[in-house]
Tab-separated table of C-alpha atoms and ligand atoms in Angstrom:
chain	number	residue	atom	x	y	z
Z	1	UNK	CA	74.466	42.370	-176.004
Z	2	UNK	CA	77.601	40.362	-175.230
Z	3	UNK	CA	79.532	42.566	-177.520
Z	4	UNK	CA	78.251	45.712	-175.791
Z	5	UNK	CA	79.171	44.246	-172.382
Z	6	UNK	CA	82.656	43.510	-173.582
Z	7	UNK	CA	83.106	47.045	-174.859
Z	8	UNK	CA	81.880	48.401	-171.528
Z	9	UNK	CA	84.250	46.324	-169.506
Z	10	UNK	CA	87.112	47.389	-171.779
Z	11	UNK	CA	86.238	51.089	-171.178
Z	12	UNK	CA	86.021	50.472	-167.412
Z	13	UNK	CA	89.427	48.815	-167.349
Z	14	UNK	CA	90.839	51.743	-169.341
Z	15	UNK	CA	89.348	54.257	-166.818
Z	16	UNK	CA	90.694	52.420	-163.748
Z	17	UNK	CA	94.272	53.461	-164.617
Z	18	UNK	CA	93.655	57.197	-164.716
Z	19	UNK	CA	92.241	59.053	-161.739
Z	20	UNK	CA	89.126	61.226	-162.428
Z	21	UNK	CA	88.519	62.755	-158.952
Z	22	UNK	CA	90.845	65.577	-157.887
Z	23	UNK	CA	92.552	65.787	-154.498
Z	24	UNK	CA	90.958	67.880	-151.829
Z	25	UNK	CA	92.510	69.763	-150.109
Z	26	UNK	CA	94.682	70.426	-153.121
Z	27	UNK	CA	97.954	72.268	-153.474
Z	28	UNK	CA	98.877	74.367	-156.451
Z	29	UNK	CA	99.225	72.665	-159.746
Z	30	UNK	CA	102.890	71.715	-160.484
Z	31	UNK	CA	103.345	70.060	-157.108
Z	32	UNK	CA	100.101	68.142	-156.926
Z	33	UNK	CA	98.995	66.103	-159.946
Z	34	UNK	CA	95.250	65.835	-159.308
Z	35	UNK	CA	94.426	69.509	-158.707
Z	36	UNK	CA	93.010	72.336	-160.757
Z	37	UNK	CA	94.339	75.218	-158.649
Z	38	UNK	CA	96.987	76.967	-160.743
Z	39	UNK	CA	99.617	79.242	-159.227
Z	40	UNK	CA	98.436	82.212	-161.340
Z	41	UNK	CA	94.736	81.742	-160.339
Z	42	UNK	CA	92.743	84.598	-159.018
Z	43	UNK	CA	91.669	84.359	-155.432
Z	44	UNK	CA	91.917	86.421	-152.248
Z	45	UNK	CA	93.570	89.837	-152.402
Z	46	UNK	CA	96.827	90.762	-150.756
Z	47	UNK	CA	98.059	94.227	-150.035
Z	48	UNK	CA	101.711	95.154	-150.080
Z	49	UNK	CA	101.471	97.644	-147.238
Z	50	UNK	CA	104.795	99.266	-147.974
Z	51	UNK	CA	103.813	100.055	-151.522
Z	52	UNK	CA	100.123	101.066	-151.354
Z	53	UNK	CA	99.686	104.837	-151.340
Z	54	UNK	CA	95.926	105.081	-150.943
Z	55	UNK	CA	95.275	106.754	-154.254
Z	56	UNK	CA	91.894	105.050	-154.866
Z	57	UNK	CA	92.602	104.033	-158.481
Z	58	UNK	CA	91.451	100.507	-157.633
Z	59	UNK	CA	88.263	101.826	-156.004
Z	60	UNK	CA	87.338	103.720	-159.191
Z	61	UNK	CA	88.178	100.832	-161.467
Z	62	UNK	CA	86.443	98.012	-159.546
Z	63	UNK	CA	83.810	96.450	-161.715
Z	64	UNK	CA	81.511	95.400	-158.859
Z	65	UNK	CA	82.145	98.559	-156.744
Z	66	UNK	CA	83.337	96.506	-153.792
Z	67	UNK	CA	86.509	98.519	-152.992
Z	68	UNK	CA	85.752	101.536	-150.810
Z	69	UNK	CA	87.913	104.328	-149.416
Z	70	UNK	CA	86.891	105.221	-145.903
Z	71	UNK	CA	88.323	108.376	-144.493
Z	72	UNK	CA	87.935	108.810	-140.722
Z	73	UNK	CA	90.036	110.306	-137.921
Z	74	UNK	CA	93.049	110.889	-139.962
Z	75	UNK	CA	93.256	107.448	-141.396
Z	76	UNK	CA	92.262	106.332	-144.896
Z	77	UNK	CA	91.248	102.662	-145.126
Z	78	UNK	CA	91.149	100.880	-148.449
Z	79	UNK	CA	88.658	98.092	-147.742
Z	80	UNK	CA	87.687	95.289	-150.088
Z	81	UNK	CA	84.531	93.345	-149.456
Z	82	UNK	CA	85.088	89.793	-150.786
Z	83	UNK	CA	81.343	89.040	-150.705
Z	84	UNK	CA	80.761	91.226	-153.744
Z	85	UNK	CA	84.069	90.693	-155.531
Z	86	UNK	CA	84.043	88.818	-158.886
Z	87	UNK	CA	87.813	88.274	-158.921
Z	88	UNK	CA	88.230	89.894	-162.331
Z	89	UNK	CA	91.715	91.296	-161.509
Z	90	UNK	CA	91.112	94.818	-162.814
Z	91	UNK	CA	92.317	96.330	-159.499
Z	92	UNK	CA	95.551	94.493	-159.828
Z	93	UNK	CA	96.042	95.717	-163.409
Z	94	UNK	CA	95.259	99.378	-162.640
Z	95	UNK	CA	97.283	99.810	-159.394
Z	96	UNK	CA	100.098	102.320	-160.308
Z	97	UNK	CA	102.348	101.095	-157.517
Z	98	UNK	CA	101.754	97.319	-158.058
Z	99	UNK	CA	100.634	97.074	-154.464
Z	100	UNK	CA	97.525	94.964	-154.894
Z	101	UNK	CA	97.852	91.354	-155.905
Z	102	UNK	CA	95.452	88.491	-156.274
Z	103	UNK	CA	96.736	85.319	-154.691
Z	104	UNK	CA	95.613	81.775	-155.613
Z	105	UNK	CA	93.991	81.337	-152.185
Z	106	UNK	CA	90.414	80.180	-152.908
Z	107	UNK	CA	89.203	78.910	-149.572
Z	108	UNK	CA	87.368	82.025	-148.505
Z	109	UNK	CA	84.208	80.715	-146.965
Z	110	UNK	CA	83.472	81.935	-143.405
Z	111	UNK	CA	80.824	81.692	-140.799
Z	112	UNK	CA	81.281	85.420	-139.909
Z	113	UNK	CA	80.366	88.005	-142.547
Z	114	UNK	CA	82.657	90.531	-140.844
Z	115	UNK	CA	85.705	88.436	-141.747
Z	116	UNK	CA	85.153	88.811	-145.492
Z	117	UNK	CA	87.017	92.113	-145.555
Z	118	UNK	CA	90.605	92.733	-146.731
Z	119	UNK	CA	91.812	96.115	-145.418
Z	120	UNK	CA	94.732	98.391	-145.417
Z	121	UNK	CA	94.898	101.679	-143.546
Z	122	UNK	CA	97.192	104.701	-144.115
Z	123	UNK	CA	97.873	107.986	-142.314
Z	124	UNK	CA	96.478	111.198	-143.740
Z	125	UNK	CA	97.767	114.819	-143.642
Z	126	UNK	CA	95.840	118.023	-142.968
Z	127	UNK	CA	95.469	120.986	-145.339
Z	128	UNK	CA	97.751	123.714	-143.967
Z	129	UNK	CA	95.229	126.503	-144.253
Z	130	UNK	CA	91.838	125.025	-143.415
Z	131	UNK	CA	92.897	121.989	-141.290
Z	132	UNK	CA	90.801	119.460	-143.237
Z	133	UNK	CA	92.193	115.994	-143.900
Z	134	UNK	CA	93.036	115.758	-147.580
Z	135	UNK	CA	95.413	113.094	-148.905
Z	136	UNK	CA	97.700	110.385	-147.476
Z	137	UNK	CA	101.318	111.125	-146.769
Z	138	UNK	CA	102.545	108.549	-149.182
Z	139	UNK	CA	100.408	109.817	-151.990
Z	140	UNK	CA	101.857	113.307	-151.647
Z	141	UNK	CA	105.439	111.985	-151.636
Z	142	UNK	CA	104.848	109.808	-154.668
Z	143	UNK	CA	103.202	112.559	-156.704
Z	144	UNK	CA	105.989	114.995	-155.853
Z	145	UNK	CA	108.731	112.605	-156.916
Z	146	UNK	CA	106.895	111.640	-160.069
Z	147	UNK	CA	106.340	115.322	-161.139
Z	148	UNK	CA	109.928	116.347	-160.413
Z	149	UNK	CA	111.333	113.361	-162.363
Z	150	UNK	CA	109.689	114.610	-165.549
Z	151	UNK	CA	110.747	118.246	-165.324
Z	152	UNK	CA	113.726	119.965	-167.056
Z	153	UNK	CA	116.639	120.749	-164.716
Z	154	UNK	CA	116.227	124.531	-165.270
Z	155	UNK	CA	112.603	124.569	-164.050
Z	156	UNK	CA	113.055	121.937	-161.419
Z	157	UNK	CA	114.631	124.294	-158.852
Z	158	UNK	CA	111.854	126.872	-159.188
Z	159	UNK	CA	109.050	124.306	-159.241
Z	160	UNK	CA	110.235	122.372	-156.230
Z	161	UNK	CA	109.259	124.959	-153.666
Z	162	UNK	CA	105.869	125.540	-155.395
Z	163	UNK	CA	105.035	121.926	-155.494
Z	164	UNK	CA	105.699	121.425	-151.797
Z	165	UNK	CA	103.430	124.328	-150.996
Z	166	UNK	CA	100.754	123.247	-153.481
Z	167	UNK	CA	100.478	119.696	-152.323
Z	168	UNK	CA	99.918	120.651	-148.719
Z	169	UNK	CA	96.683	122.460	-149.572
Z	170	UNK	CA	93.221	121.066	-150.178
Z	171	UNK	CA	91.605	121.678	-153.642
Z	172	UNK	CA	89.425	124.585	-152.314
Z	173	UNK	CA	92.420	126.423	-150.706
Z	174	UNK	CA	94.473	125.983	-153.809
Z	175	UNK	CA	92.129	128.187	-155.778
Z	176	UNK	CA	92.138	130.865	-153.146
Z	177	UNK	CA	95.831	130.879	-152.409
Z	178	UNK	CA	97.186	130.316	-155.950
Z	179	UNK	CA	98.653	133.807	-156.231
Z	180	UNK	CA	101.139	133.069	-153.481
Z	181	UNK	CA	102.925	130.592	-155.726
Z	182	UNK	CA	106.217	131.560	-157.438
Z	183	UNK	CA	105.023	130.315	-160.798
Z	184	UNK	CA	101.610	131.934	-160.839
Z	185	UNK	CA	100.983	132.945	-164.439
Z	186	UNK	CA	100.438	136.614	-163.588
Z	187	UNK	CA	103.958	136.836	-162.060
Z	188	UNK	CA	105.583	135.658	-165.228
Z	189	UNK	CA	104.403	138.532	-167.370
E	1	UNK	CA	78.454	63.645	-129.806
E	2	UNK	CA	75.658	61.054	-129.541
E	3	UNK	CA	74.953	58.421	-132.180
E	4	UNK	CA	72.207	60.459	-133.902
E	5	UNK	CA	74.414	63.488	-134.283
E	6	UNK	CA	77.325	61.374	-135.500
E	7	UNK	CA	75.150	59.800	-138.208
E	8	UNK	CA	73.930	63.247	-139.247
E	9	UNK	CA	77.407	64.702	-139.654
E	10	UNK	CA	78.846	61.635	-141.430
E	11	UNK	CA	76.131	61.664	-144.051
E	12	UNK	CA	74.396	65.065	-144.375
E	13	UNK	CA	71.704	65.452	-146.998
E	14	UNK	CA	71.615	68.687	-148.958
E	15	UNK	CA	68.863	70.559	-150.574
E	16	UNK	CA	69.705	73.128	-153.258
E	17	UNK	CA	67.375	76.167	-153.170
E	18	UNK	CA	67.753	78.369	-156.294
E	19	UNK	CA	66.523	81.896	-155.559
E	20	UNK	CA	66.908	84.021	-158.645
E	21	UNK	CA	70.404	84.772	-159.920
E	22	UNK	CA	72.072	83.899	-163.210
E	23	UNK	CA	72.317	80.152	-162.708
E	24	UNK	CA	76.145	80.157	-162.666
E	25	UNK	CA	76.504	79.142	-158.978
E	26	UNK	CA	73.912	76.360	-159.688
E	27	UNK	CA	76.213	74.972	-162.435
E	28	UNK	CA	79.127	74.981	-159.994
E	29	UNK	CA	77.074	73.156	-157.426
E	30	UNK	CA	76.188	70.536	-160.105
E	31	UNK	CA	79.974	70.261	-160.767
E	32	UNK	CA	80.596	69.623	-157.101
E	33	UNK	CA	78.373	66.546	-157.211
E	34	UNK	CA	80.088	65.304	-160.411
E	35	UNK	CA	82.799	62.597	-160.304
E	36	UNK	CA	85.571	65.173	-160.793
E	37	UNK	CA	85.044	67.032	-157.522
E	38	UNK	CA	82.981	64.311	-155.875
E	39	UNK	CA	81.760	65.722	-152.682
E	40	UNK	CA	80.011	62.369	-151.971
E	41	UNK	CA	83.280	61.120	-150.556
E	42	UNK	CA	82.348	63.329	-147.519
E	43	UNK	CA	78.982	61.586	-147.396
E	44	UNK	CA	77.081	64.552	-148.686
E	45	UNK	CA	74.140	63.625	-150.801
E	46	UNK	CA	71.887	65.845	-152.982
E	47	UNK	CA	68.170	65.524	-152.232
E	48	UNK	CA	65.064	66.878	-154.032
E	49	UNK	CA	63.052	67.398	-150.867
E	50	UNK	CA	63.753	69.962	-148.099
E	51	UNK	CA	61.949	67.660	-145.622
E	52	UNK	CA	64.860	65.203	-145.937
E	53	UNK	CA	67.632	67.749	-145.837
E	54	UNK	CA	70.082	68.852	-143.149
E	55	UNK	CA	71.898	71.578	-145.130
E	56	UNK	CA	70.277	74.171	-147.396
E	57	UNK	CA	72.464	75.553	-150.303
E	58	UNK	CA	70.968	78.895	-151.241
E	59	UNK	CA	71.984	80.764	-154.381
E	60	UNK	CA	70.760	84.048	-155.865
E	61	UNK	CA	69.581	87.497	-154.698
E	62	UNK	CA	66.054	86.379	-153.711
E	63	UNK	CA	63.479	88.226	-155.838
E	64	UNK	CA	60.167	89.222	-154.101
E	65	UNK	CA	58.279	86.398	-155.890
E	66	UNK	CA	60.639	83.761	-154.429
E	67	UNK	CA	60.719	85.176	-150.833
E	68	UNK	CA	57.629	83.280	-149.530
E	69	UNK	CA	58.832	80.039	-151.184
E	70	UNK	CA	62.213	80.359	-149.529
E	71	UNK	CA	60.743	81.010	-146.124
E	72	UNK	CA	58.531	77.902	-146.631
E	73	UNK	CA	61.489	75.767	-147.624
E	74	UNK	CA	63.364	76.961	-144.517
E	75	UNK	CA	60.407	76.031	-142.299
E	76	UNK	CA	60.027	72.700	-143.867
E	77	UNK	CA	63.589	71.671	-143.235
E	78	UNK	CA	63.789	69.714	-139.955
E	79	UNK	CA	65.981	70.949	-137.097
E	80	UNK	CA	68.940	71.158	-136.742
E	81	UNK	CA	69.609	72.813	-140.090
E	82	UNK	CA	72.490	74.776	-141.589
E	83	UNK	CA	72.071	77.411	-144.326
E	84	UNK	CA	74.970	78.032	-146.700
E	85	UNK	CA	74.784	81.214	-148.842
E	86	UNK	CA	76.687	80.549	-152.070
E	87	UNK	CA	77.970	83.299	-154.381
E	88	UNK	CA	78.011	87.095	-154.381
E	89	UNK	CA	74.283	87.430	-154.977
E	90	UNK	CA	73.293	85.385	-151.972
E	91	UNK	CA	75.698	87.395	-149.714
E	92	UNK	CA	75.076	90.924	-150.916
E	93	UNK	CA	72.876	90.907	-154.029
E	94	UNK	CA	75.950	91.225	-156.249
E	95	UNK	CA	75.322	92.933	-159.543
E	96	UNK	CA	71.522	93.253	-158.893
E	97	UNK	CA	72.006	95.997	-156.367
E	98	UNK	CA	74.620	98.788	-156.178
E	99	UNK	CA	75.132	101.248	-153.294
E	100	UNK	CA	74.990	104.294	-155.527
E	101	UNK	CA	72.069	103.120	-157.691
E	102	UNK	CA	68.411	103.381	-156.697
E	103	UNK	CA	67.157	100.320	-154.798
E	104	UNK	CA	66.115	97.437	-156.994
E	105	UNK	CA	62.354	97.183	-156.875
E	106	UNK	CA	62.251	93.457	-157.604
E	107	UNK	CA	64.503	92.235	-154.762
E	108	UNK	CA	63.624	91.213	-151.225
E	109	UNK	CA	67.249	91.677	-150.162
E	110	UNK	CA	70.163	89.218	-149.655
E	111	UNK	CA	69.493	85.824	-148.064
E	112	UNK	CA	70.493	86.807	-144.484
E	113	UNK	CA	67.628	89.377	-144.459
E	114	UNK	CA	65.079	86.586	-144.870
E	115	UNK	CA	66.531	83.445	-143.151
E	116	UNK	CA	69.541	83.134	-140.769
E	117	UNK	CA	72.738	82.161	-142.683
E	118	UNK	CA	75.493	80.112	-141.032
E	119	UNK	CA	78.226	79.906	-143.723
E	120	UNK	CA	79.119	82.434	-146.458
E	121	UNK	CA	80.961	81.247	-149.605
E	122	UNK	CA	82.144	84.342	-151.594
E	123	UNK	CA	82.942	84.222	-155.342
E	124	UNK	CA	81.165	84.932	-158.606
E	125	UNK	CA	80.794	81.971	-159.054
E	126	UNK	CA	82.807	80.304	-156.278
E	127	UNK	CA	85.149	77.519	-157.524
E	128	UNK	CA	83.890	74.028	-156.829
E	129	UNK	CA	86.763	73.580	-154.433
E	130	UNK	CA	85.580	76.681	-152.480
E	131	UNK	CA	82.041	75.179	-152.285
E	132	UNK	CA	83.514	71.943	-150.899
E	133	UNK	CA	85.341	74.104	-148.302
E	134	UNK	CA	82.050	75.833	-147.493
E	135	UNK	CA	80.317	72.498	-147.031
E	136	UNK	CA	83.161	71.261	-144.718
E	137	UNK	CA	82.517	74.393	-142.594
E	138	UNK	CA	78.763	73.694	-142.659
E	139	UNK	CA	79.486	70.191	-141.235
E	140	UNK	CA	81.347	71.715	-138.369
E	141	UNK	CA	78.305	74.004	-137.706
E	142	UNK	CA	76.066	70.975	-137.845
E	143	UNK	CA	78.198	69.089	-135.403
E	144	UNK	CA	77.778	71.901	-132.849
E	145	UNK	CA	73.947	72.171	-133.223
E	146	UNK	CA	71.637	69.942	-131.260
W	1	LIG	S1	96.154	99.296	-153.905
W	1	LIG	FE1	97.090	100.457	-155.504
W	1	LIG	S2	95.360	101.536	-156.615
W	1	LIG	FE2	94.552	100.832	-154.654
W	1	LIG	S3	94.826	102.585	-153.283
W	1	LIG	FE3	96.675	101.290	-152.976
W	1	LIG	S4	98.214	102.153	-154.496
W	1	LIG	FE4	96.164	102.970	-155.114
W	2	LIG	S1	89.021	91.612	-158.559
W	2	LIG	FE1	87.576	92.953	-159.740
W	2	LIG	S2	85.675	92.905	-158.486
W	2	LIG	FE2	87.333	92.151	-157.186
W	2	LIG	S3	87.983	94.001	-156.049
W	2	LIG	FE3	89.365	93.832	-157.887
W	2	LIG	S4	88.320	95.058	-159.494
W	2	LIG	FE4	86.792	94.767	-157.834
């Protein structure tokens, strides 16, 4: 009994020296000693509005289907509903432009459900023949640059005109108007 | 703020209502009351009886079997009360209900369909620090209620 008490007091004295409870509110880890928030932790999303092209890769990859593309009145909005998000980071990995990042910000609780959205909206362009909204401006420019980068110099000149025509049409009109292109297969033979 | 309200805000008692779900948020709530995250420094105390509670912590997507029990727990809690929905399931049914899938036959919907929710804490599960932040918001709500 006495022996046990002595051991207990010894343990207690050992534990007084080190702090068990972490600080709250806590900063990120290297600065604050008693905190478990690491700088590379996964928390709230942040869009780089310059870089995002509105391609929707993140929406198709999202494991809890919380990212939605909403097209209305010539604007495409990429909206993330944090209420469903599981902070897996797949959207960050898949984004081809590295526009979406998860920040270590974890304090997301809110009294208003409407404030749990992270949004980014982009301008869209119309199809030249049927006047439907198709893609975002930035997406068309990025696709054009990426395709032209990978072409041989001989074919580049010829393709450049075609790609500009092609990217301004919606998928339905492309099928109908494909014979107008310079590089249509029938014109090559 | 009168004396009664002050006493309520400085030492709120909390009831944890588990309504379905995978038990992950419940483990995080248990962690919040452990010495490491120690929410008792804010005076918050976990109680086993809704009749003693000021704050309800609800987790899970609320299956149909649990719906009447949750309603009863809400009615048993004395006024003023604050409801905190913790985790993706409590806010929007999480993985149990997708927009493009047929509606889940076993669910009575997210928590705010059944009882009014004051604070939403997103995460799957939320970090213990995030739950502490949610409780801090709940205390602000409690201070405003009479
Ligand atoms: S965040 Fe990235 S993946 Fe998502 S729409 Fe923007 S560019 Fe595409
Ligand atoms: S972190 Fe995961 S769940 Fe959250 S939006 Fe990105 S892909 Fe979806």
